Amino acid sequence: MTTTPAPIARPGGQIIADALAVHGVDTVFGVPGESYLAVLDGLYPHRDQIRFVICRQEGGAAFMADAYAKLTGKPGVLMVTRGPGATNASIGIHAAFQDSVPMVVFIGQVGTDFIDREAFQEVDYRRMFGQMAKWVAQIDRADRIPEYVAHAFQVATSGRMGPVVLALPEDMLVAQATVPDARAHSPVRASAGPAQLESLRAMLAAAQRPLLMLGGTGWTRGACDDIRAFVENNRLPVSCAFRYQDLFDNRHPSYIGDIGIGINPKLSARVKESDLVIAIGPRLGEMTTSGYTLLSVPKPAQKLVHIHAGTDELGTVYQADLMIASGMPEIAAALRDMKVESSAWAACVGEARAQYEAWQRQPPIYAASADQPAKVATLNLWEVVQTLKRTMPADTIITNGAGNFATWAHRFWPYAGLRTQLSTTSGAMGYGVPAAVAAAITAPERTVVCFAGDGDFLMNGQELATAAQYDGAPIVIVFNNGMYGTIRMHQEREYPARVLGTTLANPDFAKYGEAFGGFGAHVGRTEEFGPALKAALAFTRDKRRPAVIELKVDPQAITPSTTLDALRNAKR
Ligand SMILES: Cc1ncc(C[n+]2csc(CCOP(=O)(O)OP(=O)(O)O)c2C)c(N)n1
Ligand SMILES: [Mg+2]
């Protein structure tokens, strides 16, 4: 018979750190604060098992925790100080919420003896994060830490996953308590019933133009393999929701493109004309439905099967014909061997794939024709991506923040399968660099490339210091067009030639990269990119330091299909 040793008295900070070990945490991203010194001290005995990644800004740290979770499937853990730390971190908490990413956030709090006086840096986190976290709580008693932390991990990882915030009053962290640790959390996932699966089979058998849409979180490699078997068994066309493009190998003959901003018009038409959409995993939100236009609200014209991990998500906006609450591994395993005897749609997969491949060819601004010269001649961004395709490993992790530059990755880079894309559907600028840093230090064997705009890059460029400190070696490609180009695009379209608030005077980005002990290069012409990329690859692999390649982008190259001048003149 084994006996559990009687618990000994420990300070709250130690109980928190011990709880992290119980829940299998190996990495904490954070910026320290005096408000939670006792937790840092509690982590000291665990320092060989739990790495505290010291970041340079809480926004960067929060994005790193989000990227870590996306990359590993484990909850990201974030620690920040009260008030200013929490407010900085909020961008990443919001992103994790919109993307349904499991995250547990620990925030320092003023002591319970001062609370509700608007003491130094005091914020009521329940109110502050009420709308952007799955659950927010404050642990007022050290003896309840094991319960609260277990609850937090449970909520973050079950159903529709998301961020959970725990506030830690300072006096609670130094109070002694004699309590046993909890056991490790175990995520709860629903699965489809036999009648639901039979309905799905019947709907598929009756369909003429079905289409699969994959999205959301909670996927595993096994689940993606199972879905591929289902797709191959039934020769189904597969699309991925905006910024979940890595759920299905883009090189597979059944992959037909991504659904979201900048969608291929042919794909958009295909979704509208399909008679059955099977959405596995995505929230059917604004980004995934091209602004609620692909499916009519609340009852789509197409038959709709919506499968999601969270029951609350089903029936939000759309009344699907069949709603199934299921974890992704569970539904994928159930569909793996489902085979429907129908060849009604076999021909359209080839057609849809051909339309996807045509969408990937050299776009209008660069392609000169007999009667028209190329609109932009200097640096061809399409060629830049072709060079990346030729040079980089297929499983390269591509990260990006927000801006028009991201189109060059989303549309032209072939994501090769699960965990090759790190990006947010919340459209947060500044995500790409910290995500690349988190990826580079979490999976040092992988190659990591960040696509960043000049605006986007400087929102969290300082996290290159974190990369350098932990031997992380991402390659960052900065698309320097001297402006917040996306906003300028909208500005020229709505208010032609009245430029205000969108122009940027920039530093030398290559030198900025070098300042962190990294590699820096400028690329002004198409043919310079290949050599710069090869040099960056050699440097990052050899020196384990980051690289920055600055592309001098012609401001006219505002999207793959139009120029700034064309936008400006369209309305005049
Ligand atoms: C944190 C944040 N602030 C502001 C915005 C609004 N916004 C979206 S794109 C964009 C401009 C991006 O500029 P840049 O990174 O230079 O990329 P470009 O569009 O020029 O390619 C802005 C300001 C945002 N999405 N996120
Ligand atoms: Mg820009």
Coordinates of C-alpha atoms and ligand atoms in Angstrom, one line a residue:
M1 CA 0.0 0.0 0.0
T2 CA 1.3 3.4 -0.9
T3 CA 0.7 6.3 1.4
T4 CA 0.6 9.9 0.4
P5 CA 3.0 12.0 2.6
A6 CA 1.2 14.5 4.8
P7 CA 1.3 18.0 3.3
I8 CA 3.7 20.5 4.8
A9 CA 3.1 24.2 5.2
R10 CA 4.1 26.1 2.0
P11 CA 3.7 29.8 1.1
G12 CA 1.1 30.6 -1.6
G13 CA 3.8 31.4 -4.2
Q14 CA 5.2 27.9 -3.7
I15 CA 1.8 26.2 -4.0
I16 CA 1.2 28.0 -7.3
A17 CA 4.6 26.9 -8.7
D18 CA 4.0 23.3 -7.5
A19 CA 0.6 23.3 -9.1
L20 CA 2.1 24.3 -12.4
A21 CA 4.4 21.3 -12.2
V22 CA 1.4 19.1 -11.4
H23 CA -0.4 20.3 -14.6
G24 CA 2.6 19.5 -16.8
V25 CA 3.7 23.1 -17.4
D26 CA 7.2 23.3 -18.9
T27 CA 7.3 26.9 -20.0
V28 CA 6.0 30.2 -18.5
F29 CA 6.2 33.4 -20.6
G30 CA 6.3 36.6 -18.6
V31 CA 7.6 39.9 -17.5
P32 CA 8.3 40.0 -13.8
G33 CA 6.8 42.3 -11.2
E34 CA 7.2 42.8 -7.5
S35 CA 3.6 41.9 -7.1
Y36 CA 4.3 38.2 -7.7
L37 CA 7.9 37.8 -6.4
A38 CA 6.7 34.9 -4.2
V39 CA 5.7 32.9 -7.3
L40 CA 9.1 33.5 -9.0
D41 CA 10.6 32.2 -5.8
G42 CA 8.3 29.2 -5.8
L43 CA 9.5 28.5 -9.3
Y44 CA 13.1 28.4 -8.2
P45 CA 13.1 24.8 -7.1
H46 CA 11.4 23.9 -10.4
R47 CA 13.9 25.8 -12.6
D48 CA 15.2 22.7 -14.4
Q49 CA 11.7 21.6 -15.3
I50 CA 9.8 24.8 -15.8
R51 CA 11.5 27.5 -18.0
F52 CA 10.5 31.1 -17.2
V53 CA 11.0 32.9 -20.6
I54 CA 11.7 36.5 -19.7
C55 CA 10.1 38.7 -22.3
R56 CA 10.4 42.5 -23.0
Q57 CA 6.8 43.5 -23.1
E58 CA 3.7 41.8 -21.8
G59 CA 2.0 42.0 -25.2
G60 CA 4.9 40.0 -26.6
A61 CA 4.8 37.6 -23.7
A62 CA 1.0 37.0 -24.2
F63 CA 1.5 36.4 -27.9
M64 CA 4.3 34.0 -27.1
A65 CA 2.0 32.0 -24.7
D66 CA -0.7 31.9 -27.5
A67 CA 1.8 30.7 -30.1
Y68 CA 3.2 28.1 -27.7
A69 CA -0.3 26.7 -27.2
K70 CA -1.0 26.7 -30.9
L71 CA 2.3 24.9 -31.6
T72 CA 2.2 22.3 -28.8
G73 CA -1.5 21.8 -28.2
K74 CA -0.8 22.4 -24.5
P75 CA -2.1 25.5 -22.6
G76 CA 0.1 28.5 -22.8
V77 CA 1.0 30.0 -19.4
L78 CA 1.6 33.7 -18.9
M79 CA 2.7 35.6 -15.8
V80 CA 2.4 39.4 -15.6
T81 CA 2.3 42.0 -13.0
R82 CA -0.8 44.0 -12.0
G83 CA -2.2 47.2 -13.7
P84 CA 0.4 48.1 -16.4
G85 CA 1.5 44.5 -16.9
A86 CA -2.1 43.3 -17.2
T87 CA -3.1 46.1 -19.6
N88 CA -0.1 45.4 -21.8
A89 CA -0.9 41.7 -21.9
S90 CA -4.6 42.2 -22.8
I91 CA -3.9 42.2 -26.6
G92 CA -2.7 38.5 -26.4
I93 CA -5.6 37.5 -24.1
H94 CA -8.1 39.0 -26.5
A95 CA -6.4 37.2 -29.4
A96 CA -6.4 33.9 -27.5
F97 CA -10.1 34.3 -26.8
Q98 CA -11.1 35.0 -30.4
D99 CA -8.9 32.1 -31.6
S100 CA -10.1 29.7 -28.8
V101 CA -6.6 29.1 -27.6
P102 CA -6.1 27.5 -24.2
M103 CA -4.1 29.9 -21.9
V104 CA -3.8 30.3 -18.2
V105 CA -2.8 33.8 -17.1
F106 CA -1.5 34.7 -13.7
I107 CA -1.6 38.4 -12.7
G108 CA -0.3 40.0 -9.6
Q109 CA -2.9 41.8 -7.5
V110 CA -2.7 44.2 -4.6
G111 CA -3.0 42.6 -1.1
T112 CA -6.5 41.9 0.2
D113 CA -5.8 44.5 2.9
F114 CA -5.7 47.3 0.2
I115 CA -8.2 46.0 -2.3
D116 CA -11.0 48.2 -3.5
R117 CA -9.2 51.4 -2.6
E118 CA -7.8 51.9 -6.1
A119 CA -4.4 51.1 -4.6
F120 CA -1.2 51.3 -6.6
Q121 CA -1.7 49.6 -10.0
E122 CA -5.0 48.0 -8.8
V123 CA -7.5 46.8 -11.3
D124 CA -10.5 44.6 -10.9
Y125 CA -9.6 41.8 -13.3
R126 CA -13.0 40.3 -13.3
R127 CA -14.4 43.4 -14.8
M128 CA -11.4 44.1 -17.0
F129 CA -11.2 40.7 -18.6
G130 CA -14.9 39.8 -18.2
Q131 CA -15.5 39.8 -22.0
M132 CA -12.2 38.5 -23.2
A133 CA -11.5 35.5 -21.0
K134 CA -13.4 32.3 -20.4
W135 CA -13.2 32.7 -16.7
V136 CA -11.6 35.3 -14.4
A137 CA -11.1 34.6 -10.7
Q138 CA -9.1 35.9 -7.8
I139 CA -7.5 33.5 -5.3
D140 CA -8.0 35.0 -1.9
R141 CA -6.9 32.0 0.2
A142 CA -3.6 30.1 -0.2
D143 CA -5.3 26.9 0.9
R144 CA -7.6 27.0 -2.2
I145 CA -4.8 27.4 -4.8
P146 CA -4.8 23.8 -5.9
E147 CA -8.5 23.9 -6.5
Y148 CA -8.4 27.3 -8.4
V149 CA -5.4 26.3 -10.6
A150 CA -6.9 22.9 -11.5
H151 CA -10.2 24.7 -12.3
A152 CA -8.3 27.2 -14.5
F153 CA -6.6 24.5 -16.5
Q154 CA -9.8 22.5 -16.8
V155 CA -11.8 25.5 -18.1
A156 CA -9.0 26.6 -20.5
T157 CA -8.7 23.2 -22.1
S158 CA -12.3 21.9 -22.2
G159 CA -15.1 22.6 -24.7
R160 CA -14.4 25.7 -26.7
M161 CA -10.9 26.4 -25.3
G162 CA -9.7 29.8 -24.3
P163 CA -7.9 32.0 -21.8
V164 CA -8.5 32.0 -18.1
V165 CA -7.2 34.7 -15.8
L166 CA -6.3 34.2 -12.1
A167 CA -5.5 37.2 -10.0
L168 CA -3.1 36.7 -7.1
P169 CA -3.3 39.1 -4.1
E170 CA 0.2 39.8 -2.7
D171 CA -0.6 38.8 0.9
M172 CA -2.2 35.5 -0.3
L173 CA 1.1 34.6 -2.1
V174 CA 3.1 34.9 1.2
A175 CA 0.5 33.3 3.5
Q176 CA 1.4 29.7 4.5
A177 CA -1.1 26.9 3.9
T178 CA -1.0 23.2 4.5
V179 CA -2.8 21.6 1.6
P180 CA -2.2 18.7 -0.7
D181 CA -1.6 19.3 -4.4
A182 CA -4.4 18.6 -6.9
R183 CA -4.1 16.0 -9.6
A184 CA -3.4 16.9 -13.2
H185 CA -6.3 18.4 -15.2
S186 CA -7.9 16.3 -17.8
P187 CA -9.7 18.1 -20.6
V188 CA -13.3 17.1 -21.3
R189 CA -14.4 16.7 -24.9
A190 CA -17.8 15.7 -26.2
S191 CA -18.3 13.3 -29.1
A192 CA -21.0 12.7 -31.8
G193 CA -23.8 10.2 -31.1
P194 CA -24.6 7.4 -33.6
A195 CA -27.8 9.1 -34.8
Q196 CA -25.9 12.3 -35.5
L197 CA -23.3 10.4 -37.5
E198 CA -26.0 8.6 -39.4
S199 CA -27.7 12.0 -40.3
L200 CA -24.4 13.3 -41.5
R201 CA -23.9 10.3 -43.7
A202 CA -27.4 10.7 -45.1
M203 CA -26.9 14.4 -45.8
L204 CA -23.6 13.7 -47.6
A205 CA -25.1 10.9 -49.6
A206 CA -27.9 13.2 -50.8
A207 CA -25.6 16.1 -51.6
Q208 CA -24.6 17.1 -55.2
R209 CA -22.0 19.8 -54.4
P210 CA -20.7 19.3 -50.8
L211 CA -17.7 21.2 -49.4
L212 CA -15.7 20.7 -46.3
M213 CA -14.5 23.6 -44.2
L214 CA -11.9 23.0 -41.5
G215 CA -11.0 25.5 -38.7
G216 CA -10.6 26.2 -35.1
T217 CA -8.4 24.7 -32.4
G218 CA -8.1 21.4 -30.6
W219 CA -6.6 19.5 -33.6
T220 CA -4.0 16.9 -33.3
R221 CA -1.9 15.2 -36.0
G222 CA -4.0 12.1 -35.6
A223 CA -7.2 14.0 -36.1
C224 CA -5.8 15.7 -39.3
D225 CA -4.8 12.3 -40.6
D226 CA -8.3 10.9 -39.9
I227 CA -9.9 13.8 -41.7
R228 CA -7.6 13.3 -44.7
A229 CA -8.7 9.6 -44.8
F230 CA -12.4 10.8 -44.7
V231 CA -11.6 13.3 -47.5
E232 CA -9.8 10.7 -49.7
N233 CA -12.5 8.0 -49.1
N234 CA -15.1 10.4 -50.4
R235 CA -13.1 12.6 -52.8
L236 CA -14.4 15.7 -51.0
P237 CA -13.1 19.3 -51.7
V238 CA -11.5 20.8 -48.6
S239 CA -11.1 24.4 -47.7
C240 CA -9.7 25.9 -44.5
A241 CA -11.0 28.8 -42.6
F242 CA -9.0 32.1 -42.5
R243 CA -5.7 31.6 -40.6
Y244 CA -6.3 27.9 -40.0
Q245 CA -4.8 27.0 -43.3
D246 CA -2.4 24.4 -41.8
L247 CA -5.2 22.0 -40.9
F248 CA -4.9 20.3 -44.3
D249 CA -1.9 20.0 -46.5
N250 CA -2.3 22.7 -49.1
R251 CA -0.4 20.6 -51.7
H252 CA -3.1 17.8 -51.5
P253 CA -5.2 17.5 -54.7
S254 CA -8.4 17.9 -52.6
Y255 CA -7.3 21.3 -51.1
I256 CA -9.2 24.1 -52.8
G257 CA -8.2 27.3 -50.8
D258 CA -8.8 29.3 -47.7
I259 CA -12.1 31.1 -46.7
G260 CA -11.8 34.5 -45.2
I261 CA -10.4 37.9 -46.1
G262 CA -9.1 38.1 -49.7
I263 CA -10.9 34.9 -50.7
N264 CA -10.5 33.6 -54.2
P265 CA -13.7 34.8 -55.9
K266 CA -14.1 31.4 -57.6
L267 CA -14.0 29.8 -54.1
S268 CA -16.4 32.3 -52.7
A269 CA -18.9 31.5 -55.5
R270 CA -18.4 27.8 -55.0
V271 CA -19.3 28.0 -51.3
K272 CA -22.4 30.0 -52.1
E273 CA -23.4 27.5 -54.8
S274 CA -22.6 24.4 -52.7
D275 CA -25.6 22.4 -51.4
L276 CA -23.9 21.1 -48.2
V277 CA -21.2 22.8 -46.1
I278 CA -19.7 20.6 -43.5
A279 CA -17.8 23.0 -41.1
I280 CA -15.6 21.0 -38.8
G281 CA -14.1 23.1 -36.0
P282 CA -14.4 26.7 -37.0
R283 CA -16.5 29.4 -35.3
L284 CA -18.7 30.7 -38.1
G285 CA -17.6 34.2 -37.4
E286 CA -17.1 37.3 -39.5
M287 CA -13.6 36.3 -40.7
T288 CA -14.7 32.8 -41.7
T289 CA -17.8 33.7 -43.6
S290 CA -16.4 36.7 -45.5
G291 CA -18.4 39.1 -43.4
Y292 CA -21.4 36.8 -43.0
T293 CA -21.9 36.8 -46.8
L294 CA -21.1 33.2 -47.7
L295 CA -23.8 31.8 -45.6
S296 CA -27.0 33.8 -45.0
V297 CA -28.0 34.7 -41.4
P298 CA -29.5 32.9 -39.5
K299 CA -30.6 30.1 -41.9
P300 CA -28.1 29.5 -44.7
A301 CA -29.4 28.6 -48.2
Q302 CA -27.0 25.6 -48.2
K303 CA -27.5 22.7 -45.9
L304 CA -25.1 23.2 -43.0
V305 CA -23.5 20.8 -40.7
H306 CA -21.6 22.6 -37.9
I307 CA -19.3 20.6 -35.7
H308 CA -17.7 22.5 -32.8
A309 CA -16.1 21.7 -29.5
G310 CA -18.3 24.1 -27.5
T311 CA -22.1 23.8 -27.3
D312 CA -22.4 27.6 -26.9
E313 CA -20.9 28.1 -30.3
L314 CA -23.5 26.0 -32.1
G315 CA -26.5 28.0 -33.1
T316 CA -24.6 31.3 -32.5
V317 CA -25.4 33.3 -35.7
Y318 CA -26.2 30.2 -37.8
Q319 CA -29.0 27.7 -37.3
A320 CA -27.2 24.7 -38.8
D321 CA -29.3 21.7 -40.1
L322 CA -27.2 19.5 -38.0
M323 CA -25.2 20.6 -35.0
I324 CA -22.7 18.4 -33.4
A325 CA -20.7 19.1 -30.2
S326 CA -17.5 17.2 -30.5
G327 CA -13.8 17.5 -29.9
M328 CA -11.7 17.4 -33.1
P329 CA -10.0 14.0 -32.4
E330 CA -13.3 12.5 -31.6
I331 CA -15.2 13.6 -34.7
A332 CA -12.2 12.9 -36.9
A333 CA -12.0 9.3 -35.6
A334 CA -15.7 8.9 -36.2
L335 CA -15.5 10.2 -39.8
R336 CA -12.3 8.4 -40.8
D337 CA -14.0 5.3 -42.2
M338 CA -17.3 6.9 -43.3
K339 CA -17.7 6.3 -47.0
V340 CA -20.6 7.4 -49.0
E341 CA -21.5 5.7 -52.3
S342 CA -21.8 8.7 -54.6
S343 CA -19.8 10.1 -57.4
A344 CA -22.0 13.2 -57.9
W345 CA -19.2 15.6 -57.0
A346 CA -16.0 13.8 -58.1
A347 CA -15.4 16.0 -61.1
C348 CA -15.8 19.3 -59.3
V349 CA -12.8 18.6 -57.0
G350 CA -10.4 18.7 -59.9
E351 CA -12.1 21.9 -61.2
A352 CA -11.9 23.6 -57.8
R353 CA -8.3 22.6 -57.4
A354 CA -7.4 24.0 -60.8
Q355 CA -9.1 27.3 -59.7
Y356 CA -7.0 27.3 -56.5
E357 CA -3.8 26.7 -58.6
A358 CA -4.7 29.5 -61.0
W359 CA -5.2 31.8 -58.0
Q360 CA -1.6 31.1 -56.9
R361 CA 0.0 32.1 -60.2
Q362 CA 1.8 35.4 -60.7
P363 CA -0.8 38.1 -59.9
P364 CA -1.8 41.1 -62.1
I365 CA 0.5 43.8 -60.7
Y366 CA 3.6 41.8 -61.7
A367 CA 2.4 39.9 -64.7
A368 CA 3.2 41.8 -67.9
S369 CA 1.1 40.9 -70.9
A370 CA 1.4 41.6 -74.6
D371 CA -0.6 44.8 -74.4
Q372 CA 0.3 45.9 -70.8
P373 CA 3.6 46.2 -68.9
A374 CA 3.8 45.1 -65.3
K375 CA 2.4 47.7 -63.0
V376 CA 5.2 47.2 -60.4
A377 CA 8.7 46.3 -61.7
T378 CA 11.3 46.6 -58.9
L379 CA 10.8 44.0 -56.2
N380 CA 8.5 41.1 -57.1
L381 CA 6.9 39.8 -53.9
W382 CA 5.4 36.9 -55.7
E383 CA 8.9 35.9 -56.8
V384 CA 10.0 36.3 -53.2
V385 CA 7.5 33.7 -52.1
Q386 CA 8.5 31.4 -54.9
T387 CA 12.1 31.7 -53.7
L388 CA 11.0 30.8 -50.2
K389 CA 9.1 27.8 -51.6
R390 CA 12.3 26.6 -53.4
T391 CA 14.6 27.3 -50.4
M392 CA 12.8 26.5 -47.2
P393 CA 11.8 23.1 -45.7
A394 CA 8.1 22.3 -46.4
D395 CA 7.3 22.2 -42.7
T396 CA 8.7 25.7 -42.1
I397 CA 6.6 27.6 -39.5
I398 CA 5.2 30.8 -41.0
T399 CA 4.1 33.5 -38.6
N400 CA 2.5 36.9 -39.2
G401 CA 0.7 39.8 -37.6
A402 CA -1.8 42.0 -39.4
G403 CA -1.4 44.0 -42.6
N404 CA -1.7 43.7 -46.3
F405 CA 1.8 42.1 -46.5
A406 CA 0.3 38.9 -44.9
T407 CA -1.6 38.2 -48.1
W408 CA 1.7 37.2 -49.7
A409 CA 2.0 34.3 -47.2
H410 CA -1.7 33.4 -46.9
R411 CA -2.3 33.2 -50.7
F412 CA 1.0 32.0 -52.1
W413 CA 2.7 29.9 -49.5
P414 CA 1.6 26.3 -49.4
Y415 CA 1.1 25.4 -45.7
A416 CA 2.2 21.8 -45.4
G417 CA 0.1 20.6 -42.5
L418 CA -0.7 21.0 -38.8
R419 CA 1.5 23.5 -36.9
T420 CA 3.0 25.3 -39.8
Q421 CA 1.0 28.5 -39.4
L422 CA 0.9 30.8 -36.4
S423 CA -1.4 33.8 -36.8
T424 CA -4.5 35.3 -35.2
T425 CA -8.0 35.7 -36.4
S426 CA -8.3 38.8 -34.1
G427 CA -6.2 40.7 -36.7
A428 CA -3.7 41.8 -34.0
M429 CA -0.7 43.7 -35.4
G430 CA 2.6 42.7 -33.7
Y431 CA 1.8 39.0 -33.4
G432 CA 4.3 37.7 -36.0
V433 CA 7.6 38.4 -34.2
P434 CA 6.7 37.1 -30.7
A435 CA 5.0 34.0 -32.3
A436 CA 8.2 33.4 -34.3
V437 CA 10.3 33.8 -31.2
A438 CA 8.1 31.4 -29.2
A439 CA 8.2 28.9 -32.1
A440 CA 12.0 29.2 -32.5
I441 CA 12.7 28.5 -28.8
T442 CA 10.0 25.9 -28.3
A443 CA 10.9 23.9 -31.4
P444 CA 14.5 24.8 -32.2
E445 CA 14.7 22.0 -34.8
R446 CA 12.1 23.7 -37.0
T447 CA 12.8 26.6 -39.4
V448 CA 10.7 29.7 -38.6
V449 CA 9.9 32.6 -40.9
C450 CA 8.0 35.6 -39.8
F451 CA 6.2 37.8 -42.4
A452 CA 6.0 41.4 -40.9
G453 CA 4.9 44.8 -42.2
D454 CA 7.0 47.8 -41.3
G455 CA 4.2 48.9 -39.0
D456 CA 3.5 45.5 -37.7
F457 CA 7.2 44.7 -37.0
L458 CA 7.9 47.6 -34.7
M459 CA 4.9 46.7 -32.5
N460 CA 6.9 43.9 -31.0
G461 CA 10.3 43.9 -32.7
Q462 CA 11.9 44.2 -29.3
E463 CA 11.2 40.5 -28.7
L464 CA 14.1 39.7 -30.9
A465 CA 16.0 40.3 -27.7
T466 CA 14.1 37.4 -26.2
A467 CA 15.0 35.2 -29.2
A468 CA 18.7 36.1 -28.8
Q469 CA 18.6 35.5 -25.1
Y470 CA 17.3 31.9 -25.6
D471 CA 19.2 31.0 -28.7
G472 CA 16.1 31.3 -30.9
A473 CA 16.8 31.9 -34.5
P474 CA 13.7 33.0 -36.5
I475 CA 14.1 34.7 -39.9
V476 CA 12.0 37.9 -40.1
I477 CA 11.1 39.3 -43.4
V478 CA 10.0 43.0 -43.1
F479 CA 7.9 44.3 -45.9
N480 CA 8.9 48.0 -45.7
N481 CA 6.5 50.1 -47.8
G482 CA 6.8 53.2 -45.5
M483 CA 3.2 53.2 -44.4
Y484 CA 0.4 51.5 -42.6
G485 CA -0.5 50.2 -46.0
T486 CA -3.7 48.5 -45.2
I487 CA -5.2 51.7 -43.8
R488 CA -3.8 53.7 -46.6
M489 CA -5.5 51.3 -49.0
H490 CA -8.9 51.9 -47.3
Q491 CA -8.1 55.7 -47.1
E492 CA -7.4 56.0 -50.9
R493 CA -10.5 54.0 -51.7
E494 CA -12.8 56.0 -49.4
Y495 CA -11.0 59.4 -49.3
P496 CA -8.8 59.6 -52.4
A497 CA -5.6 61.7 -52.2
R498 CA -6.3 62.8 -48.6
V499 CA -3.4 61.0 -46.9
L500 CA -3.3 61.5 -43.1
G501 CA -2.2 59.3 -40.3
T502 CA -0.8 56.5 -42.4
T503 CA 2.8 57.4 -43.4
L504 CA 5.8 56.0 -41.6
A505 CA 9.4 57.1 -41.3
N506 CA 11.3 54.0 -40.5
P507 CA 14.6 52.9 -39.0
D508 CA 17.1 50.7 -40.8
F509 CA 15.5 47.3 -40.1
A510 CA 18.6 45.3 -41.1
K511 CA 20.7 47.2 -38.6
Y512 CA 18.0 46.8 -36.0
G513 CA 18.3 43.0 -36.5
E514 CA 22.1 43.3 -36.2
A515 CA 21.8 45.2 -32.9
F516 CA 20.5 41.9 -31.3
G517 CA 23.5 40.0 -32.5
G518 CA 21.5 38.9 -35.5
F519 CA 21.8 38.9 -39.2
G520 CA 20.6 41.9 -41.3
A521 CA 20.2 42.4 -45.0
H522 CA 18.4 44.8 -47.4
V523 CA 16.7 43.6 -50.5
G524 CA 15.7 46.2 -53.1
R525 CA 15.5 43.9 -56.2
T526 CA 14.0 40.5 -56.9
E527 CA 17.3 38.8 -57.6
E528 CA 18.8 40.0 -54.3
F529 CA 16.3 38.0 -52.2
G530 CA 17.6 34.5 -52.9
P531 CA 21.2 35.2 -51.8
A532 CA 20.0 37.2 -48.7
L533 CA 17.7 34.3 -47.7
K534 CA 20.4 31.7 -48.1
A535 CA 22.8 33.8 -46.0
A536 CA 20.1 34.3 -43.3
L537 CA 19.5 30.6 -43.2
A538 CA 23.2 29.7 -42.9
F539 CA 23.6 32.4 -40.2
T540 CA 20.6 31.4 -38.1
R541 CA 21.5 27.7 -38.2
D542 CA 25.1 28.4 -37.3
K543 CA 24.8 31.2 -34.8
R544 CA 21.4 30.5 -33.3
R545 CA 20.5 34.2 -33.5
P546 CA 17.6 35.9 -35.4
A547 CA 17.8 37.4 -38.9
V548 CA 16.0 40.3 -40.4
I549 CA 15.6 40.7 -44.1
E550 CA 14.2 44.1 -45.0
L551 CA 12.4 44.2 -48.3
K552 CA 12.1 47.7 -49.9
V553 CA 8.6 47.4 -51.1
D554 CA 7.1 49.7 -53.7
P555 CA 4.1 51.4 -52.1
Q556 CA 2.3 50.8 -55.3
A557 CA 2.3 47.1 -54.6
I558 CA -0.6 47.5 -52.2
T559 CA -2.3 44.2 -53.0
P560 CA -1.5 41.4 -55.5
S561 CA -4.2 42.7 -57.8
T562 CA -4.2 46.5 -57.6
T563 CA -1.9 49.5 -57.1
L564 CA -2.3 52.6 -54.9
D565 CA -2.8 54.8 -57.9
A566 CA -5.5 52.6 -59.3
L567 CA -7.3 52.8 -56.0
R568 CA -6.9 56.6 -55.8
N569 CA -8.2 57.1 -59.3
A570 CA -11.1 54.7 -59.1
K571 CA -13.3 57.1 -57.2
R572 CA -12.2 60.3 -58.8
Ligands
LIG1 C1 -2.8 46.3 -32.7 C2 -3.4 46.9 -33.9 N1 -3.5 48.2 -34.2 C3 -4.0 48.7 -35.3 C4 -4.6 47.9 -36.2 C5 -5.2 48.4 -37.5 N2 -4.4 48.1 -38.6 C6 -4.6 47.0 -39.4 S1 -3.5 46.7 -40.6 C7 -2.7 48.1 -40.2 C8 -1.5 48.6 -41.0 C9 -0.4 47.5 -41.0 O1 0.7 48.2 -41.5 P1 2.0 47.4 -41.9 O2 2.4 46.4 -40.8 O3 3.1 48.3 -42.3 O4 1.5 46.5 -43.1 P2 1.0 46.9 -44.6 O5 -0.5 47.0 -44.5 O6 1.7 48.2 -44.9 O7 1.4 45.8 -45.5 C10 -3.3 48.8 -39.1 C11 -2.8 50.0 -38.5 C12 -4.6 46.5 -35.9 N3 -5.1 45.5 -36.7 N4 -4.0 46.0 -34.8
MG2 MG 3.6 48.8 -44.2

